[in-house]
Each structure stands twice: as C-alpha cells, then as structure tokens.
C-alpha cells in the first residue's frame, strides 16, 4: 500500500483504510473509545494524530499494522553515499536460507573469513554511519558486513570464534537498528532475533543485553508495547547480578534497556511504569557519571533527558516537554540522537500552537541530517499537516521543505 498512501497524513490514512474496511466513522470511533466528531476532525487534519498509543488503537481496530498508519517504510533514496543496493540487498542477506544452519551451506575451499580486526573495522563503519544519520550508507554496507561476520563465526574456533560471535551479534544489531529507523520493522525483528541467538553463544553479558535492547525496539516498532516491557523486565533481571563488575558497557546497556522500556510504557499510557523506568535509567546514568557511547548506546544523563521529552510527548504532557526540551544541550551526542530530540521538540512546539518555532526546529534538524528527517514519520506528518492546513499557498520555505522531503509533488 506504500505507493497509494505514502503522501497522506496519518488522519487521511485512517480514513483511507476505514473506507477500505467499509466502516463508518461511528463504528470506528466506538471501537477506539472516541466520538465520531473526534474521528472526523482527526481524518480531516484538524486534530493531530501524533501519539502512538492512539494510533495503535486505530490500527488494531482497522486490522492493519502500526506501520501502515504512520506511513512506514518510505523509499530510501539513491545517493552517492548509499549506492543503488540498499534495503532489498539487506532483506536478501537476512533471508538467505544458508544462514539457518551450516548444514545448508555449500562448502567453498576459497572462502576465507576476514580478519577479526578487519571485521571490527567494518562494524564500526556501519554503526558510526548509523549514528551520523547516514542511513543509506549504513544500509548499503550492512549486507557485506553480515556475510563476513557469518563466515567468520563459522570458520574461526576457540577464543577467535567467541570474538567472531560477538561481532556477528553486533552486526545483526546494526542491521536491526538501520531497519527499525527505515520502518522495516519485520526485518528488524528478524535481525534482532538472530543477533540475540549469536550473542548467547558468547557468554558476554553486555552483548546479550545490547541485543535485548534491539529486540525491545523491534517489538515497539510493530506496536507490541506490552511484550517490549516484559522483555525489558526479563533482560534487566538477567543483567543486574553482573553490574558490579562493569566497565561501562553493562551500565550503558542496562540503562538503555530501561530507556527502551520507558518508550514502550509511555506508548501504553502507563505513567507509573514510565516514571519507574526513567528513574532506573537515570540511576544507571548517575553511576556511569557522564555521557558516553559504550557499544554505540550514546547512553548517559543527556540521553535520559531526551527520553524524558519523548515520553512526555507520548503521554500528552506537552508542557513538561517544553520545560525540559529547549534548553537541553545535545551537541556532544551522535547526530541521530540530536535530530530525534529536535523532532520531538518540533512536535511539542506544534502541539502548543507555536508553528513558526516548530518549522524552524524541523529545518534545524534537516540541516543536521536530511536523510533522517526525510524518513521519520514525525517530520513527515508535521510537514504534511502544515501543507494541508495552510490558508492559501504555503510559504516558500515550507514549500521547499515539503518538496525536499518528497511529501508533495
């Protein structure tokens, strides 16, 4: 359905699917506990649909996926950075039957695994590109990374095999992170699941915890918020006995696990659990003592604050987000984190009726990471809403932004 609904707002998409289901506004609004008047305004862009808890209820009632309503995935543009082999190549790599078991692999006498140093360098390049919001580059490099990591895990032995499995697990996590960001949630789940299986072969608690986080985000991407929270609880119980021996990796992974949980809890409209998870993450950040990037987590006090803004918006606490967000200095964090915060801040400004500040904030985000702004459902829906609701012609600035994002013709 991507081609038919990509340039619709979420409200317009709800109307499109509702009509396809043959449902009246009265029937759908009743299923989600709202009034027909509320639904009519939402479908006509007079009410913002920006809380995933509400969108998920609509998706469930319409028997479609969360991604169907928020417009994911969107087409990844070809650029000199990405090349012309991106998500489909990554899908093919994940769906290669030979990955299922060595029994199905065809022996090859000339297939030599990369050195572990070379594999580490490849992994770092993909994760660094992801954190720099260069998603096309990361998606293009990830298939080769996975192929090399699988070969290494199968052909090395002893301590080298343990390290190869650690690199394989993190390679799958890199793939899951990229695919989640690009809206390919089913593929992200597959990558996270395989990464967790590889991680369990390592005995490295931090690597296992890191993959727990990946699977939690994949669950969230499909709207499965309660299972994501359950995974966080189980993963935390697994990690807690080992925190005393931490060198930073475990503390960061533990804290990020609770940040993932806070997002799931807020999207389930569970305020108490959201507060509890944020406090657990804050305690971990305090123990760490600074912002860091252990295992590419970008974890520390600032990332906890970013999640306070995000969860406030998911819970509808716009003023809380506006109290915290504008003065938060994220400049030391990776670009991906900075831009994600800016999009939540733009969302808060928009909800408060401060449209000029909202547009300026999206433009700031675009300056940092045009790919991320192009693909994120929040920025796409904000810009589509502004274009739809403007009286007369949109400003030159807004029109150019919408065209750069391909949300208008």
mmCIF file of N, CA and C in Angstrom, residues 275-336:
data_model
loop_
_atom_site.group_PDB
_atom_site.id
_atom_site.type_symbol
_atom_site.label_atom_id
_atom_site.label_comp_id
_atom_site.label_asym_id
_atom_site.label_seq_id
_atom_site.Cartn_x
_atom_site.Cartn_y
_atom_site.Cartn_z
ATOM 1 N N UNK A 275 7.668 6.432 34.621
ATOM 2 C CA UNK A 275 8.491 7.117 35.632
ATOM 3 C C UNK A 275 9.512 6.168 36.251
ATOM 4 N N UNK A 276 9.072 4.953 36.568
ATOM 5 C CA UNK A 276 9.961 3.975 37.194
ATOM 6 C C UNK A 276 11.129 3.619 36.280
ATOM 7 N N UNK A 277 10.843 3.391 34.996
ATOM 8 C CA UNK A 277 11.903 3.028 34.051
ATOM 9 C C UNK A 277 12.871 4.199 33.837
ATOM 10 N N UNK A 278 12.341 5.409 33.738
ATOM 11 C CA UNK A 278 13.219 6.567 33.577
ATOM 12 C C UNK A 278 14.128 6.739 34.795
ATOM 13 N N UNK A 279 13.597 6.462 35.976
ATOM 14 C CA UNK A 279 14.417 6.584 37.176
ATOM 15 C C UNK A 279 15.514 5.528 37.200
ATOM 16 N N UNK A 280 15.196 4.301 36.774
ATOM 17 C CA UNK A 280 16.222 3.257 36.687
ATOM 18 C C UNK A 280 17.329 3.680 35.715
ATOM 19 N N UNK A 281 16.907 4.254 34.572
ATOM 20 C CA UNK A 281 17.894 4.722 33.597
ATOM 21 C C UNK A 281 18.716 5.872 34.167
ATOM 22 N N UNK A 282 18.063 6.783 34.896
ATOM 23 C CA UNK A 282 18.785 7.902 35.499
ATOM 24 C C UNK A 282 19.803 7.409 36.518
ATOM 25 N N UNK A 283 19.425 6.411 37.313
ATOM 26 C CA UNK A 283 20.355 5.844 38.290
ATOM 27 C C UNK A 283 21.576 5.234 37.589
ATOM 28 N N UNK A 284 21.333 4.548 36.479
ATOM 29 C CA UNK A 284 22.450 3.977 35.719
ATOM 30 C C UNK A 284 23.338 5.081 35.155
ATOM 31 N N UNK A 285 22.717 6.157 34.659
ATOM 32 C CA UNK A 285 23.491 7.286 34.127
ATOM 33 C C UNK A 285 24.310 7.943 35.226
ATOM 34 N N UNK A 286 23.743 8.047 36.423
ATOM 35 C CA UNK A 286 24.484 8.626 37.542
ATOM 36 C C UNK A 286 25.681 7.759 37.916
ATOM 37 N N UNK A 287 25.493 6.442 37.873
ATOM 38 C CA UNK A 287 26.616 5.549 38.172
ATOM 39 C C UNK A 287 27.698 5.663 37.103
ATOM 40 N N UNK A 288 27.270 5.816 35.861
ATOM 41 C CA UNK A 288 28.242 5.986 34.773
ATOM 42 C C UNK A 288 28.961 7.320 34.912
ATOM 43 N N UNK A 289 28.191 8.345 35.296
ATOM 44 C CA UNK A 289 28.785 9.636 35.632
ATOM 45 C C UNK A 289 28.981 10.610 34.487
ATOM 46 N N UNK A 290 28.656 10.215 33.291
ATOM 47 C CA UNK A 290 28.900 11.097 32.145
ATOM 48 C C UNK A 290 28.180 10.534 30.925
ATOM 49 N N UNK A 291 28.101 11.359 29.880
ATOM 50 C CA UNK A 291 27.618 10.859 28.598
ATOM 51 C C UNK A 291 28.711 10.016 27.945
ATOM 52 N N UNK A 292 28.325 8.892 27.393
ATOM 53 C CA UNK A 292 29.291 8.025 26.724
ATOM 54 C C UNK A 292 28.675 7.395 25.496
ATOM 55 N N UNK A 293 29.422 6.460 24.917
ATOM 56 C CA UNK A 293 28.911 5.771 23.718
ATOM 57 C C UNK A 293 29.375 4.317 23.727
ATOM 58 N N UNK A 294 29.317 3.694 24.915
ATOM 59 C CA UNK A 294 29.702 2.298 25.032
ATOM 60 C C UNK A 294 28.787 1.428 24.172
ATOM 61 N N UNK A 295 29.377 0.567 23.361
ATOM 62 C CA UNK A 295 28.615 -0.307 22.461
ATOM 63 C C UNK A 295 27.601 0.486 21.636
ATOM 64 N N UNK A 296 27.983 1.690 21.248
ATOM 65 C CA UNK A 296 27.149 2.572 20.415
ATOM 66 C C UNK A 296 25.769 2.832 21.056
ATOM 67 N N UNK A 297 25.756 3.004 22.374
ATOM 68 C CA UNK A 297 24.492 3.285 23.064
ATOM 69 C C UNK A 297 24.179 4.774 23.165
ATOM 70 N N UNK A 298 25.198 5.639 23.061
ATOM 71 C CA UNK A 298 25.024 7.074 23.316
ATOM 72 C C UNK A 298 24.365 7.309 24.673
ATOM 73 N N UNK A 299 24.670 6.425 25.628
ATOM 74 C CA UNK A 299 23.972 6.492 26.915
ATOM 75 C C UNK A 299 24.674 7.426 27.898
ATOM 76 N N UNK A 300 23.846 8.097 28.667
ATOM 77 C CA UNK A 300 24.312 8.973 29.729
ATOM 78 C C UNK A 300 23.180 9.900 30.134
ATOM 79 N N UNK A 301 23.459 10.876 31.012
ATOM 80 C CA UNK A 301 22.400 11.765 31.502
ATOM 81 C C UNK A 301 21.634 12.486 30.398
ATOM 82 N N UNK A 302 22.314 12.885 29.325
ATOM 83 C CA UNK A 302 21.622 13.640 28.271
ATOM 84 C C UNK A 302 20.633 12.763 27.524
ATOM 85 N N UNK A 303 20.997 11.524 27.249
ATOM 86 C CA UNK A 303 20.060 10.635 26.554
ATOM 87 C C UNK A 303 18.856 10.330 27.435
ATOM 88 N N UNK A 304 19.057 10.247 28.746
ATOM 89 C CA UNK A 304 17.914 10.080 29.644
ATOM 90 C C UNK A 304 16.977 11.286 29.520
ATOM 91 N N UNK A 305 17.550 12.487 29.477
ATOM 92 C CA UNK A 305 16.726 13.697 29.343
ATOM 93 C C UNK A 305 15.981 13.719 28.011
ATOM 94 N N UNK A 306 16.639 13.270 26.944
ATOM 95 C CA UNK A 306 15.972 13.176 25.642
ATOM 96 C C UNK A 306 14.741 12.284 25.747
ATOM 97 N N UNK A 307 14.877 11.181 26.456
ATOM 98 C CA UNK A 307 13.743 10.265 26.613
ATOM 99 C C UNK A 307 12.668 10.830 27.535
ATOM 100 N N UNK A 308 13.028 11.702 28.457
ATOM 101 C CA UNK A 308 12.000 12.377 29.264
ATOM 102 C C UNK A 308 11.115 13.247 28.368
ATOM 103 N N UNK A 309 11.734 13.906 27.405
ATOM 104 C CA UNK A 309 10.958 14.724 26.466
ATOM 105 C C UNK A 309 10.087 13.828 25.598
ATOM 106 N N UNK A 310 10.668 12.762 25.057
ATOM 107 C CA UNK A 310 9.929 11.856 24.180
ATOM 108 C C UNK A 310 8.739 11.233 24.889
ATOM 109 N N UNK A 311 8.962 10.712 26.098
ATOM 110 C CA UNK A 311 7.862 10.053 26.806
ATOM 111 C C UNK A 311 6.799 11.050 27.245
ATOM 112 N N UNK A 312 7.209 12.269 27.553
ATOM 113 C CA UNK A 312 6.216 13.301 27.893
ATOM 114 C C UNK A 312 5.282 13.561 26.723
ATOM 115 N N UNK A 313 5.840 13.611 25.527
ATOM 116 C CA UNK A 313 5.004 13.829 24.352
ATOM 117 C C UNK A 313 4.093 12.642 24.095
ATOM 118 N N UNK A 314 4.594 11.428 24.296
ATOM 119 C CA UNK A 314 3.746 10.249 24.098
ATOM 120 C C UNK A 314 2.593 10.215 25.093
ATOM 121 N N UNK A 315 2.818 10.755 26.296
ATOM 122 C CA UNK A 315 1.778 10.788 27.324
ATOM 123 C C UNK A 315 0.895 12.028 27.227
ATOM 124 N N UNK A 316 1.191 12.910 26.274
ATOM 125 C CA UNK A 316 0.386 14.120 26.100
ATOM 126 C C UNK A 316 0.751 15.249 27.043
ATOM 127 N N UNK A 317 1.908 15.151 27.711
ATOM 128 C CA UNK A 317 2.343 16.190 28.646
ATOM 129 C C UNK A 317 3.217 17.195 27.910
ATOM 130 N N UNK A 318 2.587 18.012 27.086
ATOM 131 C CA UNK A 318 3.326 18.924 26.204
ATOM 132 C C UNK A 318 4.140 19.927 27.008
ATOM 133 N N UNK A 319 3.574 20.456 28.079
ATOM 134 C CA UNK A 319 4.284 21.477 28.831
ATOM 135 C C UNK A 319 5.541 20.923 29.490
ATOM 136 N N UNK A 320 5.474 19.671 29.939
ATOM 137 C CA UNK A 320 6.674 19.045 30.509
ATOM 138 C C UNK A 320 7.778 18.982 29.451
ATOM 139 N N UNK A 321 7.410 18.601 28.242
ATOM 140 C CA UNK A 321 8.394 18.533 27.157
ATOM 141 C C UNK A 321 8.971 19.913 26.860
ATOM 142 N N UNK A 322 8.131 20.948 26.907
ATOM 143 C CA UNK A 322 8.600 22.304 26.632
ATOM 144 C C UNK A 322 9.430 22.861 27.781
ATOM 145 N N UNK A 323 9.201 22.370 28.983
ATOM 146 C CA UNK A 323 10.009 22.805 30.122
ATOM 147 C C UNK A 323 11.421 22.241 30.053
ATOM 148 N N UNK A 324 11.562 21.029 29.532
ATOM 149 C CA UNK A 324 12.851 20.336 29.522
ATOM 150 C C UNK A 324 13.583 20.512 28.185
ATOM 151 N N UNK A 325 12.849 20.394 27.075
ATOM 152 C CA UNK A 325 13.465 20.229 25.769
ATOM 153 C C UNK A 325 14.288 21.365 25.216
ATOM 154 N N UNK A 326 13.779 22.622 25.219
ATOM 155 C CA UNK A 326 14.503 23.691 24.516
ATOM 156 C C UNK A 326 15.897 23.975 25.059
ATOM 157 N N UNK A 327 16.117 23.798 26.348
ATOM 158 C CA UNK A 327 17.415 24.128 26.945
ATOM 159 C C UNK A 327 18.361 22.941 27.029
ATOM 160 N N UNK A 328 17.967 21.803 26.493
ATOM 161 C CA UNK A 328 18.791 20.606 26.588
ATOM 162 C C UNK A 328 19.903 20.653 25.539
ATOM 163 N N UNK A 329 21.139 20.595 26.000
ATOM 164 C CA UNK A 329 22.286 20.626 25.098
ATOM 165 C C UNK A 329 22.647 19.198 24.684
ATOM 166 N N UNK A 330 22.360 18.871 23.436
ATOM 167 C CA UNK A 330 22.623 17.518 22.927
ATOM 168 C C UNK A 330 23.827 17.478 21.994
ATOM 169 N N UNK A 331 24.580 18.568 21.924
ATOM 170 C CA UNK A 331 25.605 18.704 20.883
ATOM 171 C C UNK A 331 26.729 17.677 20.997
ATOM 172 N N UNK A 332 26.933 17.103 22.185
ATOM 173 C CA UNK A 332 28.003 16.107 22.342
ATOM 174 C C UNK A 332 27.561 14.705 21.948
ATOM 175 N N UNK A 333 26.282 14.526 21.662
ATOM 176 C CA UNK A 333 25.753 13.207 21.316
ATOM 177 C C UNK A 333 25.804 12.983 19.802
ATOM 178 N N UNK A 334 25.703 11.725 19.359
ATOM 179 C CA UNK A 334 25.672 11.467 17.909
ATOM 180 C C UNK A 334 24.527 12.197 17.223
ATOM 181 N N UNK A 335 24.710 12.456 15.952
ATOM 182 C CA UNK A 335 23.722 13.214 15.174
ATOM 183 C C UNK A 335 22.333 12.592 15.260
ATOM 184 N N UNK A 336 22.245 11.277 15.182
ATOM 185 C CA UNK A 336 20.944 10.611 15.222
ATOM 186 C C UNK A 336 20.167 10.983 16.477
#
